[in-house]
XYZ file of C-alpha atoms in Angstrom:
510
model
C 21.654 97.753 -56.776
C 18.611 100.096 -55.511
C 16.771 97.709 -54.549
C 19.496 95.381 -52.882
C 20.100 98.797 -50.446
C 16.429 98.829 -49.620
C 16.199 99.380 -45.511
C 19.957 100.299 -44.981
C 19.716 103.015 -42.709
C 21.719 106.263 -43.456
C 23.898 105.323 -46.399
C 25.542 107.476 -48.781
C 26.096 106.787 -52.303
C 28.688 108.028 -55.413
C 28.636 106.818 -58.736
C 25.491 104.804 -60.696
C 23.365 103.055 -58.927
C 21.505 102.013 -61.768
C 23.689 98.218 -61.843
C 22.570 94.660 -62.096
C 24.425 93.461 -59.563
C 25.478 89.584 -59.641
C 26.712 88.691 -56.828
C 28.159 90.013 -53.253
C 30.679 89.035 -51.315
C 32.872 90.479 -48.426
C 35.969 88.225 -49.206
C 37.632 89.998 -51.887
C 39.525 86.751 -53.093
C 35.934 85.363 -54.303
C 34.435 88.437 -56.065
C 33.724 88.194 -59.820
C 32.821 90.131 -62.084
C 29.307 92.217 -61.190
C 29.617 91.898 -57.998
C 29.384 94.068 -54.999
C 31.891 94.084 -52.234
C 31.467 94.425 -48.809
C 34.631 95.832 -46.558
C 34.152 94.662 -42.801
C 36.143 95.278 -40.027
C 37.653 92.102 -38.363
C 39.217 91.365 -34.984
C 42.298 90.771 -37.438
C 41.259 91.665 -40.707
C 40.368 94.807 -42.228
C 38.486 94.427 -45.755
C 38.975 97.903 -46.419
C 42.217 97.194 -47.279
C 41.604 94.661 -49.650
C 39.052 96.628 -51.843
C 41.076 96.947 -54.805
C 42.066 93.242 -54.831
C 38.033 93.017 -55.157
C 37.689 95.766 -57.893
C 40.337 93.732 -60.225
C 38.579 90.888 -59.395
C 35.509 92.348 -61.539
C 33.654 94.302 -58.602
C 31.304 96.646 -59.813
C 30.498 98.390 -56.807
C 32.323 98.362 -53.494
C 30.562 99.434 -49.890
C 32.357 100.792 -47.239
C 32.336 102.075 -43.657
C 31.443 105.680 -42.606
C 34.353 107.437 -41.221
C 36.817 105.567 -44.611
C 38.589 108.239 -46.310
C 37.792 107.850 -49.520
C 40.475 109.557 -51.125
C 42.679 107.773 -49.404
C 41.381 104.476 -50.858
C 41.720 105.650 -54.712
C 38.534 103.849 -55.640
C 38.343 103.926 -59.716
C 36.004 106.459 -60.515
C 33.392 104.106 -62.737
C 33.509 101.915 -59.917
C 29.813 102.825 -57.549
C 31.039 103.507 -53.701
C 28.122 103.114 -50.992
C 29.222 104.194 -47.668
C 27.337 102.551 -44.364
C 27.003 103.066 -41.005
C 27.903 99.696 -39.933
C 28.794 97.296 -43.001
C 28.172 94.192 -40.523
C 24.094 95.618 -40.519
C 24.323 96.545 -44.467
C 25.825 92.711 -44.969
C 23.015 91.247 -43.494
C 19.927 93.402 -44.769
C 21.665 93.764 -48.683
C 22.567 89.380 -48.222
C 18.781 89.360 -47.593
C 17.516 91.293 -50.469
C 19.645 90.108 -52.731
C 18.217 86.173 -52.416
C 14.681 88.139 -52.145
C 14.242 87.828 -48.504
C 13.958 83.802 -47.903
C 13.249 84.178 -44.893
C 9.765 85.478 -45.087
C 8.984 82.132 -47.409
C 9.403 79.548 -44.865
C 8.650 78.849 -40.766
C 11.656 79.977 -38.851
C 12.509 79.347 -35.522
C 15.420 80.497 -33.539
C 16.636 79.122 -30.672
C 19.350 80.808 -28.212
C 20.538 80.284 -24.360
C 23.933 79.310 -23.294
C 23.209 75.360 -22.941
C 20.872 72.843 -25.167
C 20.386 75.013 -28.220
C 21.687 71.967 -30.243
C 19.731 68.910 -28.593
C 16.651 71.383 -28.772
C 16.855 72.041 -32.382
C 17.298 68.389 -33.326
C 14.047 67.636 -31.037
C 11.952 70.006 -32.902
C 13.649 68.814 -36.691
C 12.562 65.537 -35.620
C 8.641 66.067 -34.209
C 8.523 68.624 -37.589
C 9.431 65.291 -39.992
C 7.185 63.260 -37.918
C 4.445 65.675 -39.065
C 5.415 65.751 -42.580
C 6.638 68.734 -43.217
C 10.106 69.344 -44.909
C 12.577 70.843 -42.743
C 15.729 72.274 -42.621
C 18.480 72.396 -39.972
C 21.155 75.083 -39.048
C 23.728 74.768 -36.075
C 26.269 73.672 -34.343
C 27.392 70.646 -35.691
C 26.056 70.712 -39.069
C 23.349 71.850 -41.767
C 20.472 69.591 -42.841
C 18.468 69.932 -45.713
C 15.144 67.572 -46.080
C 17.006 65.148 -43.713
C 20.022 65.573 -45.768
C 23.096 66.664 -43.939
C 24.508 69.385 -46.265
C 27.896 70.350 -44.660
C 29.706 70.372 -41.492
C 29.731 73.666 -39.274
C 32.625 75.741 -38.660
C 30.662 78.274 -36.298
C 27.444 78.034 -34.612
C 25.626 80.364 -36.989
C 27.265 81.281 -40.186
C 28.068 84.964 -41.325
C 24.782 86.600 -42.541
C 25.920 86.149 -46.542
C 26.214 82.271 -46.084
C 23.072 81.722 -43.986
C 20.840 84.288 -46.987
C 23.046 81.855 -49.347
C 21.742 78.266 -47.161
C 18.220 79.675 -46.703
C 17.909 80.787 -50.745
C 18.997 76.778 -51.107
C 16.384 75.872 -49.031
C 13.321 77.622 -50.564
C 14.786 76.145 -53.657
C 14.728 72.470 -52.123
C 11.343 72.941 -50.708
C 11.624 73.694 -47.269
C 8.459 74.882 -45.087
C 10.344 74.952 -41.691
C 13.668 76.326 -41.087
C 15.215 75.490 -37.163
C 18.341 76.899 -36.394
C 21.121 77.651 -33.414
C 21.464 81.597 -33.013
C 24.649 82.277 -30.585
C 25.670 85.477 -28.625
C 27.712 86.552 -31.325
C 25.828 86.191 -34.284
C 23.151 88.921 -32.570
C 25.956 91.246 -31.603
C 27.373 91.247 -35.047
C 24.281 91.253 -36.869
C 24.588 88.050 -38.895
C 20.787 87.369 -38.458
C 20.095 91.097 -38.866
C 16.946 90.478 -41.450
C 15.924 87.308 -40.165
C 12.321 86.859 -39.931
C 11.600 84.858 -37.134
C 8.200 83.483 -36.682
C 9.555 81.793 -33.217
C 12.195 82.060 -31.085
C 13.004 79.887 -27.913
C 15.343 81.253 -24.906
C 16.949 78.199 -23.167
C 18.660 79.340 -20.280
C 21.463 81.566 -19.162
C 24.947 81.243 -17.553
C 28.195 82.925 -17.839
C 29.889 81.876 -21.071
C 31.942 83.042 -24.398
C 33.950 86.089 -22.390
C 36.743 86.950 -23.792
C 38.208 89.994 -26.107
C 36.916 88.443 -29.124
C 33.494 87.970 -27.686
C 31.757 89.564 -24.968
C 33.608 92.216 -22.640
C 31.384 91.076 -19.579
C 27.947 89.103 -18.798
C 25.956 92.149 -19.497
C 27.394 92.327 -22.822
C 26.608 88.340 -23.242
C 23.387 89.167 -21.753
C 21.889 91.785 -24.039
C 23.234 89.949 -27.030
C 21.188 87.444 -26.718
C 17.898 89.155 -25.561
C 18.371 91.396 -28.982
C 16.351 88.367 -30.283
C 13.322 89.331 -29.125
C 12.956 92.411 -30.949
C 12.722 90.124 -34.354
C 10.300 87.589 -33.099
C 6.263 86.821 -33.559
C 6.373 84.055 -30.812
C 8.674 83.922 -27.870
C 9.223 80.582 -25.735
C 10.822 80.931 -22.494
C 12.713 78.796 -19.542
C 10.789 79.048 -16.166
C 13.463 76.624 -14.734
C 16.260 79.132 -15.109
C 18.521 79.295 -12.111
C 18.487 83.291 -11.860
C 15.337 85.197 -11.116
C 16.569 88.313 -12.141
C 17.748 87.163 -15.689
C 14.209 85.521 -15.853
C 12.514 88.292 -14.999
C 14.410 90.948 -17.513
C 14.082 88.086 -20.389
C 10.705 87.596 -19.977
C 10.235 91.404 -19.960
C 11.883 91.267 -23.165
C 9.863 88.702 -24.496
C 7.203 91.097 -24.243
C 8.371 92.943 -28.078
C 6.889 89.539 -29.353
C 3.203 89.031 -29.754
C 3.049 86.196 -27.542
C 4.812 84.649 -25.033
C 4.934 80.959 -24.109
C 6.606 79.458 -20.979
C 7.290 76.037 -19.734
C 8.844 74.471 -17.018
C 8.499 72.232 -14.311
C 6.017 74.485 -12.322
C 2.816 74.890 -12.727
C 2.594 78.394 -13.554
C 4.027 77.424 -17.339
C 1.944 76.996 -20.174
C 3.909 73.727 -20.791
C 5.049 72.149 -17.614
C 6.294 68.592 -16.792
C 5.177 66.504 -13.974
C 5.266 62.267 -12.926
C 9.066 62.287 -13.844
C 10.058 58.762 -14.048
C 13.141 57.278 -14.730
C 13.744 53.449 -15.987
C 16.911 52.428 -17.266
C 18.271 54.777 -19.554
C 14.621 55.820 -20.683
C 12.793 59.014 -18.939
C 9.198 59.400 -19.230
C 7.368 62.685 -18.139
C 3.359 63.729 -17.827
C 2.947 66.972 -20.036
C 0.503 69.254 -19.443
C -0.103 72.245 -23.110
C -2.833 74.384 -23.843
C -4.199 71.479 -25.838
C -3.472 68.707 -24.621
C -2.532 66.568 -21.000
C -0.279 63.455 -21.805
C 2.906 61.170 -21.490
C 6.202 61.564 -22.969
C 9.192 59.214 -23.478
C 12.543 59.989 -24.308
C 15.214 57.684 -25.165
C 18.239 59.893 -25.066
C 20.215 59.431 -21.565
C 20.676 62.643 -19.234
C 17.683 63.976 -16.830
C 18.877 67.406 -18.127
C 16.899 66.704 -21.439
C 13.681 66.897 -19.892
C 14.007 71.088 -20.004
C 15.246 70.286 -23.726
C 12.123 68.360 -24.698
C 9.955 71.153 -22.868
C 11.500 73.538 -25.121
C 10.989 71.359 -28.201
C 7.138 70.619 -27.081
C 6.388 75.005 -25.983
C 7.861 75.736 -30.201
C 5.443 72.703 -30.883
C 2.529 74.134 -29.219
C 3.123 77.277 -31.049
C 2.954 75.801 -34.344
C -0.245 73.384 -33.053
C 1.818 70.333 -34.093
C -0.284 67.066 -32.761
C 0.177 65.591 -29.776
C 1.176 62.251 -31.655
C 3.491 63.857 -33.792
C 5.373 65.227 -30.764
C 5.379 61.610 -29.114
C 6.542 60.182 -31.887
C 9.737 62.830 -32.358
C 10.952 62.980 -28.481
C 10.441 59.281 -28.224
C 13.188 58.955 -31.150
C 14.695 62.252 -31.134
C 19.125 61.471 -31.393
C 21.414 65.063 -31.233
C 24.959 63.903 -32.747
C 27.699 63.573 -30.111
C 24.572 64.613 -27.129
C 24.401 61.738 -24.362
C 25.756 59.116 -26.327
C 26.255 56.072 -24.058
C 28.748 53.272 -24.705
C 29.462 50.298 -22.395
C 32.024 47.393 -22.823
C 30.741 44.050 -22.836
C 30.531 43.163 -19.132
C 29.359 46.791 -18.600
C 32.121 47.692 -15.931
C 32.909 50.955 -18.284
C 30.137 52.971 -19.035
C 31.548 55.753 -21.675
C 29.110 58.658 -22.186
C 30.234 61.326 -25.083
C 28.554 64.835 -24.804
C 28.749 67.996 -26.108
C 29.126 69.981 -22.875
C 31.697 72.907 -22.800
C 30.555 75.498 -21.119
C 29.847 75.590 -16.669
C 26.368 75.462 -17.011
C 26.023 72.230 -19.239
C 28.947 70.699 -17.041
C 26.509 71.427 -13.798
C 23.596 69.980 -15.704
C 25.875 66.954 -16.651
C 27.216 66.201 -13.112
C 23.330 66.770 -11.829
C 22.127 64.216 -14.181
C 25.543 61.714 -14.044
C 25.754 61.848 -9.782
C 21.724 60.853 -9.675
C 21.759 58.401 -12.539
C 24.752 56.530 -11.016
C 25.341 57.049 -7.594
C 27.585 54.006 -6.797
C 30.185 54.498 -9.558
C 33.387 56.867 -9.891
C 33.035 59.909 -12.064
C 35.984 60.469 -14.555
C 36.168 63.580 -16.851
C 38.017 64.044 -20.411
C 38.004 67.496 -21.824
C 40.104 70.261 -22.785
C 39.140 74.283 -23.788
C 39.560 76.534 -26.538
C 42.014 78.596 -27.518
C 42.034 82.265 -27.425
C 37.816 82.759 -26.390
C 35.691 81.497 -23.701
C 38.641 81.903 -21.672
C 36.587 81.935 -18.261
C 35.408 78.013 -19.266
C 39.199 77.491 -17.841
C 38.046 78.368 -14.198
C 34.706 77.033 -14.390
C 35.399 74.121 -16.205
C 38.449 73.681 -13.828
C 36.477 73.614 -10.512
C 33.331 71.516 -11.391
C 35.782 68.868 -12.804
C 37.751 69.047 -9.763
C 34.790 68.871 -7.622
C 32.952 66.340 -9.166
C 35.285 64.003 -10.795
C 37.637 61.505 -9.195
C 40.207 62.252 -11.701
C 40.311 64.498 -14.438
C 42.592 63.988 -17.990
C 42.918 67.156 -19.462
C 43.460 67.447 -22.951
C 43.508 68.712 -26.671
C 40.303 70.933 -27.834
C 40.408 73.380 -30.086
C 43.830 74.958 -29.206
C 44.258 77.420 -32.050
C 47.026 79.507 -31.870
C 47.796 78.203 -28.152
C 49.793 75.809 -27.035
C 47.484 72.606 -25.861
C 49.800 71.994 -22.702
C 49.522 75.628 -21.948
C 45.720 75.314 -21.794
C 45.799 72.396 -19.629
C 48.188 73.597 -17.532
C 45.794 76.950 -16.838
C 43.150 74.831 -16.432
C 45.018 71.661 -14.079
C 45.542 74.988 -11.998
C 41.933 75.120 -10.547
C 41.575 71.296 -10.865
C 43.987 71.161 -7.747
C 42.540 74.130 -6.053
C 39.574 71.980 -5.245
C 41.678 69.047 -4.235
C 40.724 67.210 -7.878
C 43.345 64.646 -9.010
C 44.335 65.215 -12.996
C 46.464 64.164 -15.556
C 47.789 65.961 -18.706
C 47.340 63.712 -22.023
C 47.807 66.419 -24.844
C 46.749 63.419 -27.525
C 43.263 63.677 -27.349
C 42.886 60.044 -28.147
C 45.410 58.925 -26.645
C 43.436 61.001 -23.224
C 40.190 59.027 -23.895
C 41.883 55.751 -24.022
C 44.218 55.864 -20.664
C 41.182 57.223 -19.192
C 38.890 53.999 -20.165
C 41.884 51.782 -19.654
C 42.926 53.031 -16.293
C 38.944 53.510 -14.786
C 37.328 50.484 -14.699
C 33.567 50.083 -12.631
C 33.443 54.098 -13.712
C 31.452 56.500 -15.539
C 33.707 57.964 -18.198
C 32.020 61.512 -19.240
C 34.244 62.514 -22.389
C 32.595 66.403 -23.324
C 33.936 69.040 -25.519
C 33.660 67.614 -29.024
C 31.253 65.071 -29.564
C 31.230 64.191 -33.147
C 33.300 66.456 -34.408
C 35.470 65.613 -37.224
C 38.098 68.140 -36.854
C 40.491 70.053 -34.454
C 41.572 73.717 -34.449
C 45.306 73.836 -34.085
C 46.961 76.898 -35.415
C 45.063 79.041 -38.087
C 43.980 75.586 -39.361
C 40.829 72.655 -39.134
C 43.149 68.797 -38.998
C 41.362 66.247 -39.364
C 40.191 63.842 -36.659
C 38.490 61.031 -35.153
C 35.637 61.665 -33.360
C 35.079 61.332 -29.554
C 32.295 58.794 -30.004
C 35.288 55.996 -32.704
C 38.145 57.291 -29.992
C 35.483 55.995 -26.779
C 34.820 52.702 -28.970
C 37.836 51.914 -29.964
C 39.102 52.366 -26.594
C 36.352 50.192 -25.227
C 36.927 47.154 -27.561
C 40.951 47.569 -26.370
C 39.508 47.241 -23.079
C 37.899 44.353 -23.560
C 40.786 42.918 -26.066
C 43.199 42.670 -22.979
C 41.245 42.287 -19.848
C 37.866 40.155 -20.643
C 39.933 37.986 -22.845
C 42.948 37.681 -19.832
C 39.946 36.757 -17.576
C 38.479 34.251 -19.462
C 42.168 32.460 -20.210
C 42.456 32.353 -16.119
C 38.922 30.739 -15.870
C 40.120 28.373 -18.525
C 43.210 27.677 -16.715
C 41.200 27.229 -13.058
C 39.333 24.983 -14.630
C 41.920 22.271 -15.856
């Protein structure tokens, strides 16, 4: 137990410390016996109040948070009490020492920002395998192992117990390089407290996850995500972000690390892309690193992605992967339910499913979308969450309106809202800006009228990718994803009017 409390700061103990300790956990329903329990404070839950469901569960020592009255709590007196400052930071540093610090036996790099953290991780999983090395993946959609998807994600980075837990698995499996997502929320409440990062990439920056359950304000979102930079031995920054002064205070913070590395499209970055070409749905790009000056190709659709492969190619350069290596990964590099493009077969619909769900990656979206097809219609299919991110509503709202020549508004993640209520809220600012909408709670049911009804359009379906699940009510139901709804839809398409126009041709011609 001594040694699993090595580095909490300003704990208290009672009792014997002197325990072999088998196991913790902070959900007392899965304690056993020898374990330690850890009582955090929830948005809705207190674990306090579940400690002696823990202790008859077998728990051997129980932690708690200063300011608990102990009395109060009747802990059994052969049971050891450790009392903590903040039992989110004790979760995190005591998760770490339990599994013996994984961390420090693999390459890890973190990547934040409020858009591409996803597509960016895949990138640099992908140039990493092309190199050789064994890597694992942590994020939004999923955890890899070795090129093994392990599980499906139910946050973007899990509580600090399970991600100690997933990188002790992947010492055991092997791993030399660890990439993972790290969001807003896991810095503010410490799940990556003890983390050892050996890189970490900044994206970007735009206003995003505010909401009670969040982030108060931006400055809150903000300073979340810069806390980053206080665990890092490399830092990889975004020249290209929109906001000067939110450069200018991240790359300040960047300083804690020991070095910084930029990229861009200027000059001025250490990694900067110039010769942008476009052919079909291909984009090439001249790169100019520290080691090398040469050409990359990327398959994956969207204009936007060129900041994404910079990103990938800066973490590269850090590491001193080879230029060929880093070729070879961008030129095949796929991100699940990211710019997936899907015609019918006279090409009239083009379908493209994407991830986007916050403003920024919606501006980045309709930036790439308006250039990449200027003489077709723009048609949008989303919906928001329920009960966080509640500004996406607005922002969301008014781009879509803008930009779109008719939004259908649907089903995404409602949780304990009511979908129509969320569409309504959102339909709202559609018609502020003059946008045209309908409301098609089904979410399949959304993505088919809108193929069906749009034909000779771009049909941009964003929210859930390939997602396999929806939140409604306390509760993940099972779903198709956006990519078999789009396809499906697209073969109906083609069922009843390429078929209908063939039978006229066939009757023209007799």
């Amino acid at each position: 137990l001594k040694k699993i409390l090595l580095g909490i700061e300003g704990i208290k103990a009672k009792g014997n410390l002197d325990l072999d300790i088998e196991g913790i956990e902070k959900n007392s329903k899965e304690v056993k016996k020898g374990y330690m329990f850890i009582a955090i404070k929830g948005f809705s839950v207190d674990g306090h109040k579940y400690i002696n469901n823990a202790i008859e569960n077998g728990a051997r020592c129980v932690m708690v948070e200063e300011g608990c009255d102990l009395k109060e709590l009747n802990i059994p007196k052969d049971v050891a009490v450790v009392m903590a400052k903040d039992t989110r930071e004790a979760l995190a540093v005591s998760s770490a020492n339990f599994y013996k610090n994984p961390s420090k036996k693999f390459k890890l790099i973190g990547v934040t920002g409020t858009k591409g953290k996803t597509t960016t991780t895949f990138m640099i999983k992908e140039i990493l395998e092309k190199a050789g090395k064994k890597v694992g993946l942590i994020g939004t959609i999923a955890t890899y192992i070795n090129g093994k998807k392990l599980k499906d994600s139910d946050r973007t980075t899990p509580e600090s117990l399970e991600l100690q837990q997933l990188f002790n698995q992947m010492v055991e499996e092997g791993v030399e390089y660890v990439v993972m997502e790290v969001s807003s929320q896991s810095l503010k409440l410490h799940r990556v407290d003890a983390c050892d990062f050996d890189i970490v990439l900044f994206t970007n920056f735009s206003e995003d996850h505010i909401s009670e359950k969040e982030h108060p304000n931006m400055q809150d979102y903000f300073e979340s995500k810069l806390k980053i930079f206080n665990q890092s031995k490399v830092a990889c920054v975004n020249l290209n972000m929109d906001n000067i002064e939110n450069l200018l205070k991240v790359l300040d913070y960047a300083k804690n690390s020991e070095k910084i590395i930029t990229f861009g499209t200027t000059r001025n970055a250490d990694v900067f892309a110039y010769n942008i070409e476009k052919k079909g749905l291909h984009t090439s790009f001249k790169v100019k690193t520290p080691y090398f000056n040469n050409k990359i190709l990327l398959t994956m659709p969207g204009l936007f992605n060129i900041e994404n492969a910079l990103a990938a190619i800066a973490v590269s350069v850090a590491m001193k992967i080879p230029y060929k290596n880093i070729y070879e990964g961008l030129k095949v590099a796929r991100s699940s339910g990211r710019m997936e493009l899907y015609t019918n077969k006279d090409k009239k619909i083009i379908a493209i499913v994407d991830y986007a769900h916050n403003k920024l990656s919606f501006e980045k979206l309709y930036e790439s979308t308006i250039k990449e097809y200027p003489d077709r219609k723009i048609v949008t299919v989303f919906g928001c969450p329920g009960g966080h991110a509640i500004i996406r509503r607005r922002d969301l709202g008014v781009l879509s309106g803008l930009n779109s020549d008719i939004t259908y508004l649907t089903a995404e993640d409602p949780g304990m809202e009511k979908t129509e209520d969320i569409c309504e809220e959102i339909a709202g600012y559609v018609k502020k800006v003059g946008g045209k909408y309908k409301i098609i709670e089904d979410r399949g049911e959304a993505i088919k009228t809108a193929i069906m009804e749009n034909p000779d359009s771009v049909i941009l379906i964003t929210g859930k990718g390939n997602e396999t699940r929806q939140k409604i009510g306390t509760t993940y139901v099972k779903c198709l994803t956006d990519v078999q709804y789009a396809k499906n839809a697209l073969k109906e398409y083609d069922r009843i009017y390429i078929n209908t126009q063939n039978a006229k041709k066939k009757v023209v011609k007799k």
